[in-house]
Amino acid sequence: EYAKILKHFPTVDFAFAYGSGAVQQGGYNYDDPTAELPMIDVIFAVHDPILWHVDNIQRNPTHYTCSFDVHWLVKKVQGEGAVGPALWFNVDVGMDALGFPGRRMKYGVVSVRHLLQDLQYWQSLYIAGRLHKPLHIIKPHDDIMSATKLNRVFAVKTALLLLPPTFSELQLYTTIAGLSYMGDQRMTFGAENLNKVDNLVVSKVPAFRQLYESSLQHVSDTVSLQTWQDKDNSTQYSQDLAYATNLSDDFLPLHLRHVMHDQFGAARSSLSATSTPVSAIMTQLSHVPSPARRREMIQKSISRIVSRASGRQTLVNLACVGLGKGASYLLAKVIKRIK
């Protein structure tokens, strides 16, 4: 049903809807006709964001509320040399004319190049993290769909290194869903629900199961993953953590390995002639004697990626939507969390 949104915007290469407005989650009363439904969140990936915005400003000028010159700011956020998530968001857009009476939406625009980098390397884990959860693909794109599969395999591998030898299906999906919230500054400053991960997972276990079936099959031989049903007919897993003592260089995403080396790696001068920093850090991680220490190294490295990206994107969002509207939006999220 979300496909009808696209005709109101310039052509996009890839699009998906996510979040509590698109996928039902715990904490909301979707059946109450008097209740205000959550905002629908959408991401558009386009080949050239600069040209896309030029067209979209003509079509939907009221969507842009920033206090700066829009064309100048677009080039700063998404032009050559853009860093971080490189996302432009327009928020609190009415959807009456888009075929969703009474609903509001927030949509983000990102280049295909930046999206692929995030999916393949976890450059910011900003959009890649959203694609770890159940969502609605509005318009597929072959390269992005392929990178999304790799992104989910990385999520499973990373989660398994953070989990104990025996764990439940719910623990697995909660760990995966929580990766992109480690270090998220919205959590720190109260702009996000602290129960968000539980709300995402508990009511959507079948959707997570379907989403990760092929990824789990992909890694099951490497990690000797076993599964069984307990007396309550709940799925349980066990893994032989011996695999963690011999991790391949590409077991984890490239940028995560770089960040982990920056924080915990040996000095470059101590590396062998055939080693690179990212290969050496995987060797070092494999030789960590304590699973708790291994988890700490991974968690701190992910938190560093997420913290930098979420902090930068929060500032960009305020600039994109204007200080007044941005402050109102953040305040509304804080109030919703308090409620």
XYZ file of C-alpha atoms in Angstrom:
339
model
C 0.000 0.000 0.000
C 2.958 2.335 0.515
C 3.844 2.223 -3.184
C 1.272 4.933 -3.899
C 3.465 7.363 -1.968
C 6.104 7.271 -4.688
C 4.035 9.045 -7.336
C 4.168 12.210 -5.239
C 7.985 12.342 -5.305
C 10.750 12.387 -7.919
C 11.967 8.962 -9.047
C 13.791 6.944 -6.395
C 16.024 3.879 -6.827
C 15.075 2.162 -3.572
C 12.533 2.835 -0.832
C 11.374 1.246 2.391
C 9.016 2.075 5.264
C 10.075 1.233 8.808
C 9.384 1.973 12.446
C 6.245 1.761 14.543
C 4.164 3.622 11.976
C 4.821 1.020 9.282
C 5.277 -2.164 11.337
C 3.082 -2.723 14.381
C 5.079 -2.829 17.636
C 4.371 -3.163 21.313
C 3.428 -0.023 23.224
C 0.830 1.252 20.726
C -2.929 0.719 20.458
C -3.399 0.316 16.721
C -7.016 -0.878 17.075
C -8.265 2.232 18.868
C -9.783 4.539 16.222
C -9.418 7.513 18.563
C -5.701 6.941 19.223
C -3.096 8.900 17.292
C -1.108 6.496 15.133
C 2.702 6.771 14.995
C 4.370 8.707 12.224
C 5.279 6.644 9.145
C 9.035 6.625 8.534
C 10.327 6.186 4.974
C 13.813 6.128 3.453
C 14.424 6.969 -0.224
C 17.745 6.001 -1.821
C 18.544 7.943 -4.987
C 21.457 8.085 -7.403
C 22.002 11.848 -7.133
C 20.490 13.468 -4.004
C 21.363 17.000 -5.138
C 19.342 16.741 -8.358
C 16.588 14.831 -6.557
C 16.108 17.670 -4.060
C 16.036 20.280 -6.816
C 13.081 18.424 -8.326
C 11.424 17.692 -4.988
C 11.638 21.314 -3.831
C 9.597 22.279 -6.891
C 7.060 19.497 -6.285
C 6.831 19.679 -2.500
C 8.171 23.050 -1.342
C 6.264 22.954 1.964
C 8.203 19.856 3.046
C 11.350 21.982 3.462
C 11.369 24.069 6.629
C 15.057 24.686 7.298
C 16.256 28.122 8.339
C 19.136 28.109 5.838
C 19.272 28.248 2.063
C 17.981 24.771 1.172
C 20.177 24.240 -1.890
C 23.316 25.253 0.008
C 22.482 22.970 2.950
C 21.643 20.009 0.710
C 25.108 20.259 -0.856
C 26.706 20.391 2.600
C 24.750 17.387 3.898
C 24.717 15.195 0.783
C 27.221 16.639 -1.665
C 30.733 15.512 -2.533
C 32.690 14.676 0.582
C 29.630 14.220 2.806
C 30.442 12.279 5.971
C 28.415 10.334 8.501
C 25.025 8.897 7.506
C 24.656 11.709 4.903
C 20.869 11.656 5.296
C 18.432 14.496 4.716
C 15.166 14.253 6.661
C 11.898 16.109 6.170
C 9.617 15.530 9.164
C 5.980 15.830 10.156
C 4.709 15.848 6.566
C 0.954 15.502 6.177
C -0.129 12.467 4.162
C -3.718 13.378 3.282
C -2.773 14.093 -0.340
C -0.645 10.926 -0.437
C -3.592 8.627 0.235
C -3.205 8.248 4.008
C -5.802 10.534 5.617
C -4.851 11.803 9.045
C -1.373 10.268 8.983
C 1.983 12.043 9.178
C 5.310 10.933 7.747
C 9.019 11.525 8.075
C 11.143 10.729 5.050
C 14.871 10.548 4.643
C 16.897 10.794 1.451
C 20.282 9.122 1.009
C 22.511 8.356 -1.952
C 22.667 4.769 -3.178
C 26.441 4.925 -2.688
C 26.224 5.894 0.988
C 23.540 3.289 1.642
C 25.615 0.517 0.082
C 28.650 1.547 2.145
C 26.605 1.363 5.327
C 25.129 -2.044 4.485
C 28.419 -3.592 3.406
C 30.835 -2.013 5.916
C 28.672 -0.588 8.760
C 30.101 2.843 8.020
C 27.573 4.488 10.341
C 25.136 1.630 11.128
C 22.413 4.274 10.790
C 20.349 2.887 7.914
C 21.953 -0.555 8.080
C 20.607 -0.834 11.626
C 17.087 0.001 10.501
C 17.372 -2.753 7.917
C 18.145 -5.243 10.704
C 14.450 -5.129 11.654
C 11.204 -6.120 9.916
C 10.024 -3.425 7.510
C 8.197 -2.876 4.234
C 10.189 -2.685 1.004
C 8.358 -0.174 -1.188
C 10.685 -0.304 -4.186
C 13.496 -2.900 -4.444
C 16.922 -2.436 -5.998
C 19.065 -5.455 -6.908
C 22.401 -4.233 -5.528
C 20.851 -2.889 -2.346
C 18.822 -6.059 -1.746
C 22.005 -8.106 -2.133
C 23.872 -5.827 0.297
C 20.945 -6.081 2.717
C 21.409 -9.854 2.868
C 25.094 -9.362 3.703
C 24.114 -6.787 6.336
C 21.842 -9.337 8.042
C 24.546 -12.025 7.955
C 26.919 -9.585 9.684
C 24.190 -8.843 12.244
C 23.821 -12.549 13.052
C 27.585 -13.099 13.321
C 28.032 -10.068 15.564
C 25.097 -11.039 17.784
C 26.438 -14.581 18.206
C 29.760 -13.228 19.484
C 27.811 -11.195 22.048
C 25.655 -14.125 23.204
C 26.499 -16.974 25.631
C 26.859 -20.633 24.562
C 23.114 -21.207 25.102
C 20.433 -18.628 24.400
C 16.804 -18.263 23.351
C 15.399 -17.176 20.015
C 14.101 -14.031 21.725
C 17.589 -13.236 23.047
C 19.017 -13.615 19.543
C 16.580 -11.206 17.910
C 16.777 -8.741 20.813
C 20.566 -8.681 20.491
C 20.352 -8.125 16.732
C 17.734 -5.371 17.077
C 19.796 -3.684 19.788
C 23.039 -3.404 17.806
C 22.160 -0.047 16.229
C 21.040 1.411 19.577
C 24.378 0.846 21.330
C 25.696 4.334 21.988
C 22.675 6.013 20.355
C 22.634 9.534 21.747
C 18.852 9.716 21.388
C 18.668 7.146 24.189
C 21.063 9.164 26.327
C 19.095 12.408 26.026
C 15.645 10.858 26.384
C 14.558 11.298 22.767
C 13.970 7.579 22.336
C 11.972 4.983 24.280
C 14.298 2.919 26.482
C 12.002 -0.078 25.914
C 12.187 0.357 22.152
C 14.172 -2.828 21.469
C 11.773 -4.986 23.508
C 8.812 -3.326 21.781
C 10.424 -4.052 18.422
C 11.016 -7.743 19.076
C 8.576 -9.291 21.548
C 5.478 -8.885 19.383
C 7.310 -9.552 16.091
C 9.209 -12.810 16.704
C 7.617 -14.564 13.681
C 8.639 -11.634 11.444
C 12.208 -11.749 12.764
C 12.257 -15.529 12.288
C 11.279 -15.162 8.647
C 13.736 -12.307 8.117
C 16.725 -14.210 9.539
C 16.027 -17.787 8.449
C 18.447 -17.720 5.513
C 21.100 -15.742 7.438
C 21.103 -18.302 10.244
C 21.427 -21.115 7.719
C 24.343 -19.258 6.131
C 26.329 -19.103 9.378
C 25.157 -22.306 11.081
C 28.033 -24.447 9.763
C 30.701 -21.869 10.585
C 29.560 -21.470 14.181
C 28.181 -25.009 14.761
C 24.781 -23.603 15.674
C 22.285 -26.094 17.110
C 18.591 -25.563 17.790
C 15.876 -27.332 19.782
C 12.480 -26.698 21.398
C 12.220 -26.424 25.187
C 9.330 -27.707 27.318
C 7.371 -24.514 26.559
C 7.882 -25.099 22.817
C 10.168 -22.055 22.598
C 13.157 -22.189 20.268
C 16.546 -22.413 21.960
C 20.022 -22.233 20.437
C 23.451 -23.435 21.406
C 26.797 -22.572 19.849
C 30.262 -23.992 20.274
C 32.306 -20.868 20.936
C 35.459 -22.649 19.767
C 34.891 -20.947 16.400
C 35.568 -17.612 18.107
C 39.196 -18.651 18.610
C 39.809 -18.675 14.857
C 37.801 -15.859 13.313
C 38.317 -15.129 9.632
C 39.415 -11.649 8.583
C 36.003 -10.900 7.057
C 33.867 -12.308 9.888
C 32.821 -8.791 10.930
C 32.110 -5.681 8.781
C 35.164 -3.777 7.588
C 34.496 -0.464 9.344
C 33.739 -2.216 12.628
C 37.128 -3.927 12.347
C 38.820 -0.563 11.680
C 37.180 1.034 14.721
C 37.994 -1.969 16.883
C 41.640 -1.754 15.827
C 41.740 1.974 16.583
C 40.493 1.303 20.111
C 42.095 -2.012 20.996
C 44.588 -2.997 18.290
C 48.308 -3.438 18.657
C 50.583 -0.670 17.416
C 51.233 -0.797 13.669
C 54.964 -1.182 14.344
C 54.294 -4.512 16.067
C 52.416 -6.053 13.128
C 54.038 -8.709 11.005
C 55.008 -7.878 7.454
C 51.997 -9.781 6.093
C 49.423 -8.379 8.530
C 47.133 -5.419 8.118
C 45.444 -3.641 11.024
C 42.018 -5.137 10.213
C 43.377 -8.676 9.888
C 45.489 -8.292 13.010
C 42.501 -7.182 15.088
C 40.594 -10.339 14.133
C 43.566 -12.432 15.173
C 43.713 -10.469 18.417
C 39.969 -10.908 18.960
C 40.318 -14.657 18.358
C 43.006 -14.900 21.027
C 41.102 -12.998 23.720
C 40.846 -15.568 26.533
C 37.676 -14.152 28.061
C 34.306 -14.100 26.218
C 33.368 -11.127 28.405
C 36.402 -9.194 27.149
C 35.537 -10.105 23.548
C 31.993 -8.827 24.063
C 33.341 -5.619 25.583
C 35.603 -4.967 22.588
C 32.741 -5.469 20.134
C 30.176 -3.485 22.126
C 32.472 -0.516 22.674
C 33.421 -0.433 18.999
C 29.791 -0.535 17.847
C 28.889 2.126 20.412
C 31.601 4.371 19.021
C 30.250 4.007 15.464
C 26.645 4.591 16.516
C 27.422 7.454 18.899
C 29.332 9.415 16.271
C 26.697 8.811 13.601
C 23.655 9.551 15.781
C 25.240 12.699 17.214
C 26.161 14.022 13.788
C 22.783 13.112 12.290
C 20.882 14.765 15.153
C 22.640 18.060 14.410
C 22.016 17.629 10.681
C 18.336 16.926 11.332
C 17.979 20.130 13.353
C 19.533 22.078 10.486
C 17.377 20.321 7.864
C 14.014 20.915 9.516
C 14.800 24.223 11.240
C 15.503 24.812 14.897
C 11.864 25.520 15.791
C 10.366 22.476 14.133
C 13.336 20.314 15.131
C 13.037 21.282 18.790
C 9.284 20.616 18.698
C 9.873 17.200 17.138
C 12.465 16.208 19.742
C 10.248 17.491 22.568
C 7.340 15.419 21.273
C 9.531 12.289 21.330
C 10.642 13.018 24.907
C 7.019 13.544 26.014
C 5.980 10.310 24.313
C 8.718 8.463 26.177
C 7.618 9.933 29.528
C 4.044 8.846 28.892
